[in-house]
Each structure stands twice: as C-alpha cells, then as structure tokens.
Coordinates of C-alpha atoms in Angstrom, one line a residue:
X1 CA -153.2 -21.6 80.5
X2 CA -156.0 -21.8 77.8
X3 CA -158.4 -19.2 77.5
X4 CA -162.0 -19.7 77.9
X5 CA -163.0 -19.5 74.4
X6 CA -160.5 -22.3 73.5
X7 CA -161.4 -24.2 76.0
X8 CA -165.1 -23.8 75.0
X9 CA -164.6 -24.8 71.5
X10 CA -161.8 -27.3 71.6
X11 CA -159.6 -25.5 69.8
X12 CA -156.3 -24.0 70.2
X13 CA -156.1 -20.2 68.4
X14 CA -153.1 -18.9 67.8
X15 CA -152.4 -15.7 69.5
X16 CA -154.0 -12.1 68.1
X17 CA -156.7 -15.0 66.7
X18 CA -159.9 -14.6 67.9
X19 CA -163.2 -16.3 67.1
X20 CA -165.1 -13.8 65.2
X21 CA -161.8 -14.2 62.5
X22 CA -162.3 -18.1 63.0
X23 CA -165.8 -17.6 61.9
X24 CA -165.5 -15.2 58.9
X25 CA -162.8 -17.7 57.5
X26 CA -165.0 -20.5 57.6
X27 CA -167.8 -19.0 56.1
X28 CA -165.9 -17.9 53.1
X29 CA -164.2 -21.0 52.5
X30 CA -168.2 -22.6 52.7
X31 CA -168.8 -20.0 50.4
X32 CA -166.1 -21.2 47.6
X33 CA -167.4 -24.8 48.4
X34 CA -171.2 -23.9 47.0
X35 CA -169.2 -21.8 44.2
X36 CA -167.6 -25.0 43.2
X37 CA -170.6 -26.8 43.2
X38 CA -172.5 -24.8 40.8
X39 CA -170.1 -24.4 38.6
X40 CA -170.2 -26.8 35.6
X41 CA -168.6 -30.3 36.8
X42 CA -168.3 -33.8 35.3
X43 CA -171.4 -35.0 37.3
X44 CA -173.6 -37.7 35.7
X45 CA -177.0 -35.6 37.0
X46 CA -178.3 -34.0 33.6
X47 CA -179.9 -30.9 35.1
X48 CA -178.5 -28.2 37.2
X49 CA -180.0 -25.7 40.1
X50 CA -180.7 -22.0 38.5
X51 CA -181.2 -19.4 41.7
X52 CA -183.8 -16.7 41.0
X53 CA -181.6 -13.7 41.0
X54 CA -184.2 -11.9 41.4
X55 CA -185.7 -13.4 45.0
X56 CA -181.3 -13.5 46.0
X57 CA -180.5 -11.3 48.4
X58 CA -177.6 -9.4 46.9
X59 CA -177.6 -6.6 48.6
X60 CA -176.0 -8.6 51.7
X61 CA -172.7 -9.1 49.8
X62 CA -173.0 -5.6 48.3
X63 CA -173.5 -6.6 44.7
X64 CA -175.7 -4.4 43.6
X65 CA -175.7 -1.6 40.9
X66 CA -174.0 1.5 42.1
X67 CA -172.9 4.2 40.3
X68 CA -169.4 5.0 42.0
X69 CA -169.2 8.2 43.5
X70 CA -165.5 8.2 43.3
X71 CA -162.9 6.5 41.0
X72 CA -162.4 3.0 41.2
X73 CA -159.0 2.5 42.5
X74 CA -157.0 -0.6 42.1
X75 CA -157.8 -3.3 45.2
X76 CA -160.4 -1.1 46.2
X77 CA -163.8 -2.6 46.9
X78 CA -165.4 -2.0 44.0
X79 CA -163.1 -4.0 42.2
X80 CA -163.4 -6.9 44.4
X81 CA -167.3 -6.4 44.0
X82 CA -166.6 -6.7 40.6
X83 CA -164.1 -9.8 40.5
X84 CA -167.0 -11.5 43.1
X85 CA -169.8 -10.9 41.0
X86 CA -168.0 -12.4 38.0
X87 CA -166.7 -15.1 39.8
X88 CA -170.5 -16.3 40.9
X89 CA -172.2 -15.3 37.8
X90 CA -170.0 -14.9 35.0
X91 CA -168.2 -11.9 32.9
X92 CA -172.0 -10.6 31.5
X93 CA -173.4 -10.2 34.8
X94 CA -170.3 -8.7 35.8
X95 CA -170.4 -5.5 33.4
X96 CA -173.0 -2.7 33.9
X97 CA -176.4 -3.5 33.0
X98 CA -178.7 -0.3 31.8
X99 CA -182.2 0.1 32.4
X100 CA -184.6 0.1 29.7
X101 CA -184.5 4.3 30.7
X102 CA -180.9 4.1 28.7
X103 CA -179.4 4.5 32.6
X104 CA -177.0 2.2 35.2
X105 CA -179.9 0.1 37.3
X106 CA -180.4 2.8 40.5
X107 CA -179.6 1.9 43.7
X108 CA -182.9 2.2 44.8
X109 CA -183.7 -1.0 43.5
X110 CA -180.9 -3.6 45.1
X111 CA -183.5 -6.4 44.6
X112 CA -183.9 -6.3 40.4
X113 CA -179.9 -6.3 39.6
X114 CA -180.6 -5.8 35.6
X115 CA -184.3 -5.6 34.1
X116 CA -183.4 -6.8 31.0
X117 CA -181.9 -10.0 31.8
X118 CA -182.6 -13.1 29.6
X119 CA -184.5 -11.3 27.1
X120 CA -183.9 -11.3 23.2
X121 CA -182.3 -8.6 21.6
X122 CA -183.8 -7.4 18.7
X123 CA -182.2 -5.8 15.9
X124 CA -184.7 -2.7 15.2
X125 CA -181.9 -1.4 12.3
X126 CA -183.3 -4.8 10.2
X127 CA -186.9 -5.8 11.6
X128 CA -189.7 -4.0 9.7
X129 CA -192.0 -2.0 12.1
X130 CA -194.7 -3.9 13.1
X131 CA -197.1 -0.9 14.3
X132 CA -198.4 1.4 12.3
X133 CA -197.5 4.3 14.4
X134 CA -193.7 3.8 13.7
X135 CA -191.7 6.7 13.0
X136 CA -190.1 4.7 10.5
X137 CA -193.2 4.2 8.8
X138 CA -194.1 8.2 9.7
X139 CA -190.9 9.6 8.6
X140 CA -191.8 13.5 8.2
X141 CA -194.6 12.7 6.1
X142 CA -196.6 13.9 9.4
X143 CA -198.4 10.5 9.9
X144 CA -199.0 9.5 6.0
X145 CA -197.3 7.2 4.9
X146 CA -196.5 6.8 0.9
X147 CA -198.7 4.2 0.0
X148 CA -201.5 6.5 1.4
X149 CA -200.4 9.1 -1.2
X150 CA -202.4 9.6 -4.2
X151 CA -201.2 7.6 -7.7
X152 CA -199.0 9.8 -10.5
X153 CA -200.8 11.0 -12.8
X154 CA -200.6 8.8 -16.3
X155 CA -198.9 11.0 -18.6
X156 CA -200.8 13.8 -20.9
X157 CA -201.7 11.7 -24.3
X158 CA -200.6 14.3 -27.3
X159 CA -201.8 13.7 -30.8
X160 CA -199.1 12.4 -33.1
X161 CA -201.0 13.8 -36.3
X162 CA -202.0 17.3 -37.4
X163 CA -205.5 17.8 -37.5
X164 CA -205.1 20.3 -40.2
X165 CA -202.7 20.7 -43.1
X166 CA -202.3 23.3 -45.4
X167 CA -200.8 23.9 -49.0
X168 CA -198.4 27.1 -48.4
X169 CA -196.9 27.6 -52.1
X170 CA -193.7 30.0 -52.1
X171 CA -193.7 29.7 -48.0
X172 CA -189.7 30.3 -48.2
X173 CA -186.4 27.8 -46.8
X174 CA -185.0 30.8 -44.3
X175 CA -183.8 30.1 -41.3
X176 CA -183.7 33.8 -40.7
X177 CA -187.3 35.0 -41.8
X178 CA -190.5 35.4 -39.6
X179 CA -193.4 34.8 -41.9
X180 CA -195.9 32.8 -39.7
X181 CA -198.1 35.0 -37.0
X182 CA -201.6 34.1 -35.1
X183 CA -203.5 37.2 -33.8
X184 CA -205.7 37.3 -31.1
X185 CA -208.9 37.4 -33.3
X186 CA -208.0 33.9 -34.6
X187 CA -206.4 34.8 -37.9
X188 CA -203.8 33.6 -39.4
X189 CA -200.8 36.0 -41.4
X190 CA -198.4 34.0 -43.8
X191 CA -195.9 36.0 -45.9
X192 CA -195.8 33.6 -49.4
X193 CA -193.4 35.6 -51.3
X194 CA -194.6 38.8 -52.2
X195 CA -198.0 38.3 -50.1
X196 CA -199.2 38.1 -47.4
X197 CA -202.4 36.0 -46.6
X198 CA -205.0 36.0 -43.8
X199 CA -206.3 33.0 -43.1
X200 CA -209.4 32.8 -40.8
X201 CA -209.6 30.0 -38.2
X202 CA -213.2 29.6 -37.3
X203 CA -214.5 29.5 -41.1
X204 CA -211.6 28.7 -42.9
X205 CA -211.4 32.0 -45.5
X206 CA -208.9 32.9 -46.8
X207 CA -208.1 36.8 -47.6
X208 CA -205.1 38.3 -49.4
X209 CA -203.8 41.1 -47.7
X210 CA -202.0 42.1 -49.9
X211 CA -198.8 42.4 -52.8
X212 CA -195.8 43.7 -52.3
X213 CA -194.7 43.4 -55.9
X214 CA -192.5 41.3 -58.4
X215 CA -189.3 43.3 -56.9
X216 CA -190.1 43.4 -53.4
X217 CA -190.5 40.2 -50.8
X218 CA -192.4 39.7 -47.5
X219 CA -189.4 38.9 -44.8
X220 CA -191.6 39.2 -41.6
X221 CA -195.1 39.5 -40.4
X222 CA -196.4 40.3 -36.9
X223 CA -199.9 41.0 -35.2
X224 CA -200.1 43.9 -33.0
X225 CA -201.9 42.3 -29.4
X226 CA -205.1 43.3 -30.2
X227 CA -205.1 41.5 -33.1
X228 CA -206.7 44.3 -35.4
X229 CA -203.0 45.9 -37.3
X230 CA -200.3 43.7 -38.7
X231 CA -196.8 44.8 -39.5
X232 CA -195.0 43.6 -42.7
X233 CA -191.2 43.6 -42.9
X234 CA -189.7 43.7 -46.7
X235 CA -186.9 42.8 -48.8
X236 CA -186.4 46.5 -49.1
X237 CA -186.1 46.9 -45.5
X238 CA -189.3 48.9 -45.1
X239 CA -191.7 48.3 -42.4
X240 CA -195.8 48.5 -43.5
X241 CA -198.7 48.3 -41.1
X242 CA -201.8 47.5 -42.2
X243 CA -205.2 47.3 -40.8
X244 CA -206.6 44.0 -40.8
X245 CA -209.6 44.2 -41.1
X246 CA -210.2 46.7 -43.7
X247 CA -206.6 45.1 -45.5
X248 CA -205.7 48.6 -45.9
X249 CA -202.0 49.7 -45.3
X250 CA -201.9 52.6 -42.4
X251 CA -198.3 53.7 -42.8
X252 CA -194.9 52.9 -44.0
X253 CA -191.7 53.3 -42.0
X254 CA -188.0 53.1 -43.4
X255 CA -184.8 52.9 -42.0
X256 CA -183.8 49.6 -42.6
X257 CA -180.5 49.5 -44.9
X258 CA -181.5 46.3 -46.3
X259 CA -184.3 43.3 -45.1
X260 CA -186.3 43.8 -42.2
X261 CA -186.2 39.7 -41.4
X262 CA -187.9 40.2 -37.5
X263 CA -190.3 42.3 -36.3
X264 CA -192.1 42.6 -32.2
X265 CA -194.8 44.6 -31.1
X266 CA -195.2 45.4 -27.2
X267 CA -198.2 47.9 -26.0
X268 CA -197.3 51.0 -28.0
X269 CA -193.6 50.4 -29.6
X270 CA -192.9 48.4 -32.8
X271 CA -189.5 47.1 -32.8
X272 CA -188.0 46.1 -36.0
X273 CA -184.5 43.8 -36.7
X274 CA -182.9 43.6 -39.8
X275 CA -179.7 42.7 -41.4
X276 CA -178.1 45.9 -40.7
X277 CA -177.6 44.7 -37.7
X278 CA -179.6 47.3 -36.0
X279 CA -183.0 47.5 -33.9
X280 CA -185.0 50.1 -34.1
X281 CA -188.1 51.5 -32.1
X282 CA -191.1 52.8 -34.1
X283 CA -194.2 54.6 -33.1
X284 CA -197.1 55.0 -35.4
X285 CA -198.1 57.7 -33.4
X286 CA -195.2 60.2 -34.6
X287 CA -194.3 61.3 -37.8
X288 CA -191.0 60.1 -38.1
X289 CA -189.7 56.9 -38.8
X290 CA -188.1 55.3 -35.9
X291 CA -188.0 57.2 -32.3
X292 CA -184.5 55.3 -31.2
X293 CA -181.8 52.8 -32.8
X294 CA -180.5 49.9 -30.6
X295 CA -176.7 48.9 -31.8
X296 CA -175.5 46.3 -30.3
X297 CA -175.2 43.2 -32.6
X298 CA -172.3 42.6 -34.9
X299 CA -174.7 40.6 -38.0
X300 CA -178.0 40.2 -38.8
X301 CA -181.0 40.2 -36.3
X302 CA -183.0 37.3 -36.0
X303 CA -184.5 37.0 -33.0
X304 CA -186.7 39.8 -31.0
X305 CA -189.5 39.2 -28.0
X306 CA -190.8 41.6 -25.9
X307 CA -191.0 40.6 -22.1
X308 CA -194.8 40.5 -21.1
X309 CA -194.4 43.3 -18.8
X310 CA -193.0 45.5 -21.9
X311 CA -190.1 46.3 -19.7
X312 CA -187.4 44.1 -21.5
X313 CA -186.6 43.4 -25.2
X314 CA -184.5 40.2 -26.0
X315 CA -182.8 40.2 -29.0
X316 CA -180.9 37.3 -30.4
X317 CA -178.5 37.6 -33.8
X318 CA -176.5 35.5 -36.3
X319 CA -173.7 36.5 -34.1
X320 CA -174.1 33.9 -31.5
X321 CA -175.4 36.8 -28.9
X322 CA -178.4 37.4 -27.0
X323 CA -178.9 40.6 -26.1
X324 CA -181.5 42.1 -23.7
X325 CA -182.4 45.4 -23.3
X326 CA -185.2 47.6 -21.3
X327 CA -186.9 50.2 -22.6
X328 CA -184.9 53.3 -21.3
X329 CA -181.5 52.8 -22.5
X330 CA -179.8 52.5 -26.0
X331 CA -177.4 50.3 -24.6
X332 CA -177.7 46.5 -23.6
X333 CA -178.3 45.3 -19.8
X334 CA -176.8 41.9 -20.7
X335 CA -174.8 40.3 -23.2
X336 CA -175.2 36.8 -23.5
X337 CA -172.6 34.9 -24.9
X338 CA -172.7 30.9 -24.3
X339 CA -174.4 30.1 -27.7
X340 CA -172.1 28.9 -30.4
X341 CA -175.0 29.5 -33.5
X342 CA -177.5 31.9 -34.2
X343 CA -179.8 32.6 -31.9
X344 CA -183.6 32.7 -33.3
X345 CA -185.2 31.1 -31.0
X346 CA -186.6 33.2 -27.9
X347 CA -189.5 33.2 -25.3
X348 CA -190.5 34.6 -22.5
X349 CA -192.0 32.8 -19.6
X350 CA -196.0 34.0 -19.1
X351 CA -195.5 32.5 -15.5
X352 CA -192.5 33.9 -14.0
X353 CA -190.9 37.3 -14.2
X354 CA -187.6 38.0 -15.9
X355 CA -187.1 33.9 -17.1
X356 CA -186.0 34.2 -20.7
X357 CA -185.7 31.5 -23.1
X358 CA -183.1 30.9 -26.0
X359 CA -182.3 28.4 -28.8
X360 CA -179.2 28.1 -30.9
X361 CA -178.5 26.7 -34.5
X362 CA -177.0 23.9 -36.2
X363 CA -173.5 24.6 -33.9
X364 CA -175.1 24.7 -30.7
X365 CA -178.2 22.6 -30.5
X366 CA -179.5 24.1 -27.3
X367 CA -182.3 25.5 -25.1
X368 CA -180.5 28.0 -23.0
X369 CA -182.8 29.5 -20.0
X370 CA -181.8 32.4 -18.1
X371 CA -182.9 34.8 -15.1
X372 CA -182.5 38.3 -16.7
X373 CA -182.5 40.1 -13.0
X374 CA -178.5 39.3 -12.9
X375 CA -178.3 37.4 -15.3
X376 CA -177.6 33.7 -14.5
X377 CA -177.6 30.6 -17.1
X378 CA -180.0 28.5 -15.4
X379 CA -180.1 25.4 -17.2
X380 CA -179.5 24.2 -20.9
X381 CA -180.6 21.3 -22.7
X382 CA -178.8 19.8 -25.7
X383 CA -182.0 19.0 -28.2
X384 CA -179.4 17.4 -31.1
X385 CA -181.2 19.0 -33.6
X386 CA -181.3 23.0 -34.8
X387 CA -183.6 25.1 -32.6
X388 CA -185.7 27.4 -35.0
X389 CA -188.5 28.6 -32.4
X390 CA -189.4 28.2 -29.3
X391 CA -193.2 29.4 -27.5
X392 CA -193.8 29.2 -24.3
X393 CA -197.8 27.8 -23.1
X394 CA -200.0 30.1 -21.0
X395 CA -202.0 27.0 -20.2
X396 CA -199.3 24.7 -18.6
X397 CA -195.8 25.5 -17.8
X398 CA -194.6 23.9 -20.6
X399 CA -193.0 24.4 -23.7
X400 CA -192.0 23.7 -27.5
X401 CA -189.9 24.1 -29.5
X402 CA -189.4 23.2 -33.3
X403 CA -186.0 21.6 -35.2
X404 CA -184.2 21.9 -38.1
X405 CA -181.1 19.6 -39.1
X406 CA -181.4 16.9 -39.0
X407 CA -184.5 15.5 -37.3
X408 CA -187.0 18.1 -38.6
X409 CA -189.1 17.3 -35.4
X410 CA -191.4 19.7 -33.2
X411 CA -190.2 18.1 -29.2
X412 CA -193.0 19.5 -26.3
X413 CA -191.1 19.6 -22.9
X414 CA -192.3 20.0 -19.1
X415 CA -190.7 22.8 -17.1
X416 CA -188.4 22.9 -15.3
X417 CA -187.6 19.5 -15.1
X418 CA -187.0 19.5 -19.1
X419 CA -188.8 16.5 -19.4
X420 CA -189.6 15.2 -22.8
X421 CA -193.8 15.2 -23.3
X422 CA -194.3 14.4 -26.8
X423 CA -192.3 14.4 -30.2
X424 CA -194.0 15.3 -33.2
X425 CA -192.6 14.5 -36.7
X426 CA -194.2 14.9 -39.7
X427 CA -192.3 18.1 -41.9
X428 CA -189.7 16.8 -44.2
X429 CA -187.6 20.0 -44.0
X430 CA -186.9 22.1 -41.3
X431 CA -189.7 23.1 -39.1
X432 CA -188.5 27.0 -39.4
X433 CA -192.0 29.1 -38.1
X434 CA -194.2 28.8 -35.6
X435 CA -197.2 30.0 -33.9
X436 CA -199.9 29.4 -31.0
X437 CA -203.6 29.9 -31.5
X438 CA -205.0 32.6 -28.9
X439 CA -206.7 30.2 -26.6
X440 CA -203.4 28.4 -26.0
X441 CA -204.6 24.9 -27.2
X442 CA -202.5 24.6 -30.5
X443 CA -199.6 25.5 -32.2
X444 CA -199.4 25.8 -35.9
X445 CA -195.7 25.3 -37.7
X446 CA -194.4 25.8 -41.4
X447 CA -191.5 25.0 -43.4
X448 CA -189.9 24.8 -46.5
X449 CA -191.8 21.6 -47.7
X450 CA -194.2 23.9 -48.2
X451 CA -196.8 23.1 -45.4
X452 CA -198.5 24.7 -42.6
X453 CA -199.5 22.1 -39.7
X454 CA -201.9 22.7 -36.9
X455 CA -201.1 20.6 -33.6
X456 CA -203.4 19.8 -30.9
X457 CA -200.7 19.8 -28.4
X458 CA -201.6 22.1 -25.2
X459 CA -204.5 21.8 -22.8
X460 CA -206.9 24.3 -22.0
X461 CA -207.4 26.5 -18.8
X462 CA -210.4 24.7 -18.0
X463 CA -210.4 21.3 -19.0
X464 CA -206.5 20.7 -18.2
X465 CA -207.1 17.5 -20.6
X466 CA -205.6 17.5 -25.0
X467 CA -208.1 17.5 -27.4
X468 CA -208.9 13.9 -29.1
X469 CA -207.1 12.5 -32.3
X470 CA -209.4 13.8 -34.8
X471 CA -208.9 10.8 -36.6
X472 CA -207.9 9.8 -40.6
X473 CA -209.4 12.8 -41.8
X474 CA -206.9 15.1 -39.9
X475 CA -204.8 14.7 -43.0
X476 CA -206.9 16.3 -45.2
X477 CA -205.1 19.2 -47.2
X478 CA -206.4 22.1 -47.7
X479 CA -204.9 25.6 -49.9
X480 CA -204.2 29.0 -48.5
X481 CA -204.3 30.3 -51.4

C-alpha cells in the first residue's frame, strides 16, 4: 500500500528514501546544471554572465574565509569547501586570499571573500616611488634626500710655480744632512758649506751667521720654538748654539764621534743624531755636555722629531728602523721595522695625538703612518719615488712630502684618505730639505741643483682658500748670499 507522500507526489521511493533526500538530490544536480552553463562552452553568444561575488551570498554554501581551527583532514569538509569553491570559480579563488593587513580575510566579513580581487599587482622592487615621502627616497638620510645635499666642493687650486727662487751656492747633494730650517720669527737658516745664512722673509736680508772654517762643515741647522737660538751641527760632530739675533754663538757641546747630520729641539732638551749612531740629550742649562745617550740604532741617524706634547722622540736611521722613544727611558718603546731604506722622513700629526709619520728611501718608496700608543701600522702608501721629508700642515690635515729618485717632485696629499692634492715639479735633483713658514701657508724646499723654492701650497686658518699664482714674475731669482 503506498504511502501518502508517494501518493502525493506521484512517485514511487524506494524504501529508507524519504522526500527531504529526494529534494537535496535534485537541488544539487540543478546546481551542476548552472555550473555547466557558466563554464566556457562552444556557444555562438559572444558575451558571458559575470556574478558580483561580492552581492553572492556565499556564506550559504559555507565558502567563506576561515581560518581552520583544527587540521584539515582528508574528506573532511574543508576540503570539500575547497574542491567546491574551485570547481565554481577556479584554482585562484580557491587558495587563501590575504587582506591588504598581510592576514587570511576574517570571518567577520563572509560578504567580501578577498579585497584584493581583480586588482593589478605592482611590482614595488622595480617602480620608482612616486611620493616624495617614500622610505626609499628617505633611506636614513632622516627625510633628505641626496639631491637636497649640498654640491662637493671643487678641488683646492695649488700653484704649480714657485713664487720665489733663490740662488743657494754650496747648498750640498746629502740625503743625510738637515741644512734648511724656518723659525718662528720668519727667518730663514741655510747651512752653505761652512756657513750658515739667515735669510729674513718679510724684507728679504740676508745675514751671515756665521763660519765654521775651511776644515769644518755645517751638517744641520735647527731653530729652537721661539725662534730667537739656532743650533748648528758640524762635520766635527760638535753641536753650537747661537743667538740669533745678536749672531753670537752661546755655547758649544761635544760628544759626537764624528758628524752631527740631525738635530731636534722640544721645550727645554736639544737632541742631537749623528753618525755614531747615537742620540744624545743636551741641556744648555748645565755644564756638561749631554745629560743622557739614547743607543738604539745600528748606523747613522737621520731622522729625529719631537712629538708636540714633548713626550715622544721619533728617531729614524740608515738602518731601516724607526725608533721612538719618551722622555724617561734610555731605552726604545717601539721598534719599527717594516721600512726596507733609510728612514729620514718623519712627522708628527699637529691634529691627533700619538699619529707618527715615516718615509723610506730609494728601497722602500713609502709613507708609513703609525699609532705610537701600541703601536699599529696604520696605512702606507707607495709614492714611487725616494721620500726625503715629510711636514705635516697645522692649517688643514694635510700633508707633503718631497722626492728624490727619480721624479724629483714635491706630491701634497689629503689625510687620511691619501688622496693626491697637487704635484709640484720644478728641482732637477732631489728635493732633499724642507721647511714650512710659521703661519702654515708655505713650504720652502732645496736641493742639490742648488735652489731654494718657496711654494704657496697650504691655506690659512682664516681664509681656508691658497694664495693666487703670483704670476711670470714668480721666477725671478734672487741670491742668499
């Protein structure tokens, strides 16, 4: 006997078949049909119907965003979400969609599936920055950006003539003599062979100092920092002072076995090198000759600079060493052994403590710098050329230095960087003395061609600007003697 519901619809169910199944059945094969039908097809109608996802009410078939609270398992229903949603509107729909927060779309919002469907995607890593404000534009530059900066500076323009040269007659071919000074009244010392003269910056006069004989030889000269005594090293291996102004020797100190070639004065101690080997520390105001003996080098000393502090003595030799020592002990604090040539060449820095200086000879070529606290090569520079001096400015941290073989050149550097400034060629033999004038501003050098040549190359304290090209007439000779 049928059942009323069969009866009612005209249909015979199977039994355990009800008409809720009937129903679900039917509305799921419907649903497959309007799947079908918008998916792509050979129909001749050129446009298709797009539903807005957006107004589709998804959250009926539980297609929404969720984050699962447990792990999918296989045949669960979150798969079958899944394989539906990808089914109706494809494999990119399917995957998670983030919101523009960098997070899975909440499920607080069933109605907006993914907020950034359909747009463009822009790649940020190739696009320029079209605001301003853009931290790539920022950077750490704390809002200004590089073309806000100020321009570089155009380099510092450095005379490539002498304003001044002078005739220096007997002004000796020794790489291991000292004979050129400046004081700090603006004269000028030169030892020509067995004188010495004192010529006088501001009026150009020229006084002789005095004559050390036809048997006897100036070897070194050197102002005291005051600028009023000068000390004379000899052949003989004596050591004179003399006052300058009155050009009237004060005293004369032995002790030297044979020449006294370099000579350093700090605030109260006269410190004299020869080719002995030996250092040693003089004080005009006892009676004897030297107060202490430094041994250390193994040939002739050539090299010797107080530390501005007068706490440290550098010392340089024909033995390849620089030596530095303090003013307490009789024994070096360092040893310095990387140069492979004489070392003449030293200076301290006027504008950092304990930063020393050194050049080497033919052999080695280099400016060698070093931090005399523990004593660390900082940097070195191969110049190509033999370094015969080196001065440090007061004005600018910079420096220069002056060559031998085989360029004969005078090369101004920027420190630390070791950049190259200027190069100054002009001396046809080796550019073997050297000297700064007081206010910092030039540098005067000499060498065996017999010339002394005064270089504009520094700029003042003030100013921070060279002095002009004097011109045609800057090649004017004059005589010191």
């Amino acid at each position: 006997m049928a059942s009323p519901q069969s009866t009612k619809t005209g249909l015979n169910l199977p039994a355990g078949m009800n008409q809720t199944s009937l129903r679900l059945e039917t509305f799921s094969s419907s649903f497959r049909g309007i799947s079908s039908l918008s998916s792509p097809s050979k129909s001749t109608c050129s446009d298709r119907f797009i539903p807005c996802r957006s107004s589709s009410r998804l959250h009926a078939f539980d297609l929404q965003d969720k984050e699962p609270t447990t792990p999918v398992k296989e045949g669960g229903n979150e798969a079958y979400s899944r394989l539906l949603k990808s089914e109706l509107f494809g494999s990119d729909f399917a995957s998670p969609c983030l919101s523009p927060a960098g997070r899975q779309g909440s499920a607080s919002s069933p109605m907006s599936p993914c907020t950034n469907m359909l747009r463009f995607k822009t790649d940020r890593s190739n696009s320029s920055p079209s605001s301003p404000f853009s931290p790539s534009i920022l950077g750490n530059d704390n809002g200004l950006s590089s073309d806000s900066s100020p321009p570089p500076k155009p380099p510092r323009k450095v005379p490539k003539t002498p304003h001044k040269v002078l005739d220096a007659p007997s002004l000796q071919d020794d790489f291991y003599l000292n004979v050129v000074d400046w004081s700090s009244q603006n004269v000028l010392a030169v030892g020509l062979g067995t004188c010495v003269y004192l010529w006088t910056a501001s009026n150009s006069k020229v006084t002789k100092l005095c004559d050390l004989g036809p048997n006897d030889s100036v070897c070194s000269v050197q102002w005291t920092r005051e600028g009023s005594y000068i000390s004379i090293g000899t052949s003989h291996g004596q050591v004179q002072v003399w006052d300058g102004i009155q050009c009237k020797r004060v005293r004369t100190m032995g002790g030297h076995q044979t020449r006294t070639g370099v000579l350093a004065w700090n605030s109260r101690i006269l410190s004299s090198g020869s080719r002995d080997r030996n250092i040693l520390q003089h004080d005009i105001r006892v009676q004897s000759d030297y107060v202490s003996k430094l041994v250390g080098h193994k040939s002739e000393v050539c090299g010797l600079k107080w530390s501005h502090d007068d706490r440290e003595l550098a010392s340089g030799g024909n033995d390849n060493q620089l030596l530095v020592w303090n003013n307490h002990s009789q024994q070096p604090i360092l040893k310095l052994t990387e140069h492979t040539a004489a070392v003449k060449a030293i200076t301290w820095s006027p504008h950092q403590s304990s930063l020393l200086a050194s050049g080497g000879g033919t052999a080695d070529r280099c400016i060698r710098f070093w931090n005399t606290t523990n004593g660390h090569q900082l940097n070195s520079i191969d110049t190509g050329s033999q370094v015969c001096n080196l001065a440090w400015s007061k004005n600018v941290n910079e420096i220069v230095s002056t060559h031998g073989y085989s360029q004969n050149q005078i090369m101004l550097w920027k420190y630390p960087s070791m950049s190259k400034v200027a190069t100054l060629t002009g001396h046809s033999m080796r550019v073997l003395y050297l000297a700064t004038s007081p206010d910092g501003q030039t540098i005067v050098t000499g060498a065996g061609d017999e010339t002394l040549r005064f270089w504009n190359v520094f700029p003042s304290v003030k100013m921070q600007t060279p002095v002009k090209d004097t011109g045609l007439w800057s090649l004017g000779r004059t005589q010191i003697r």
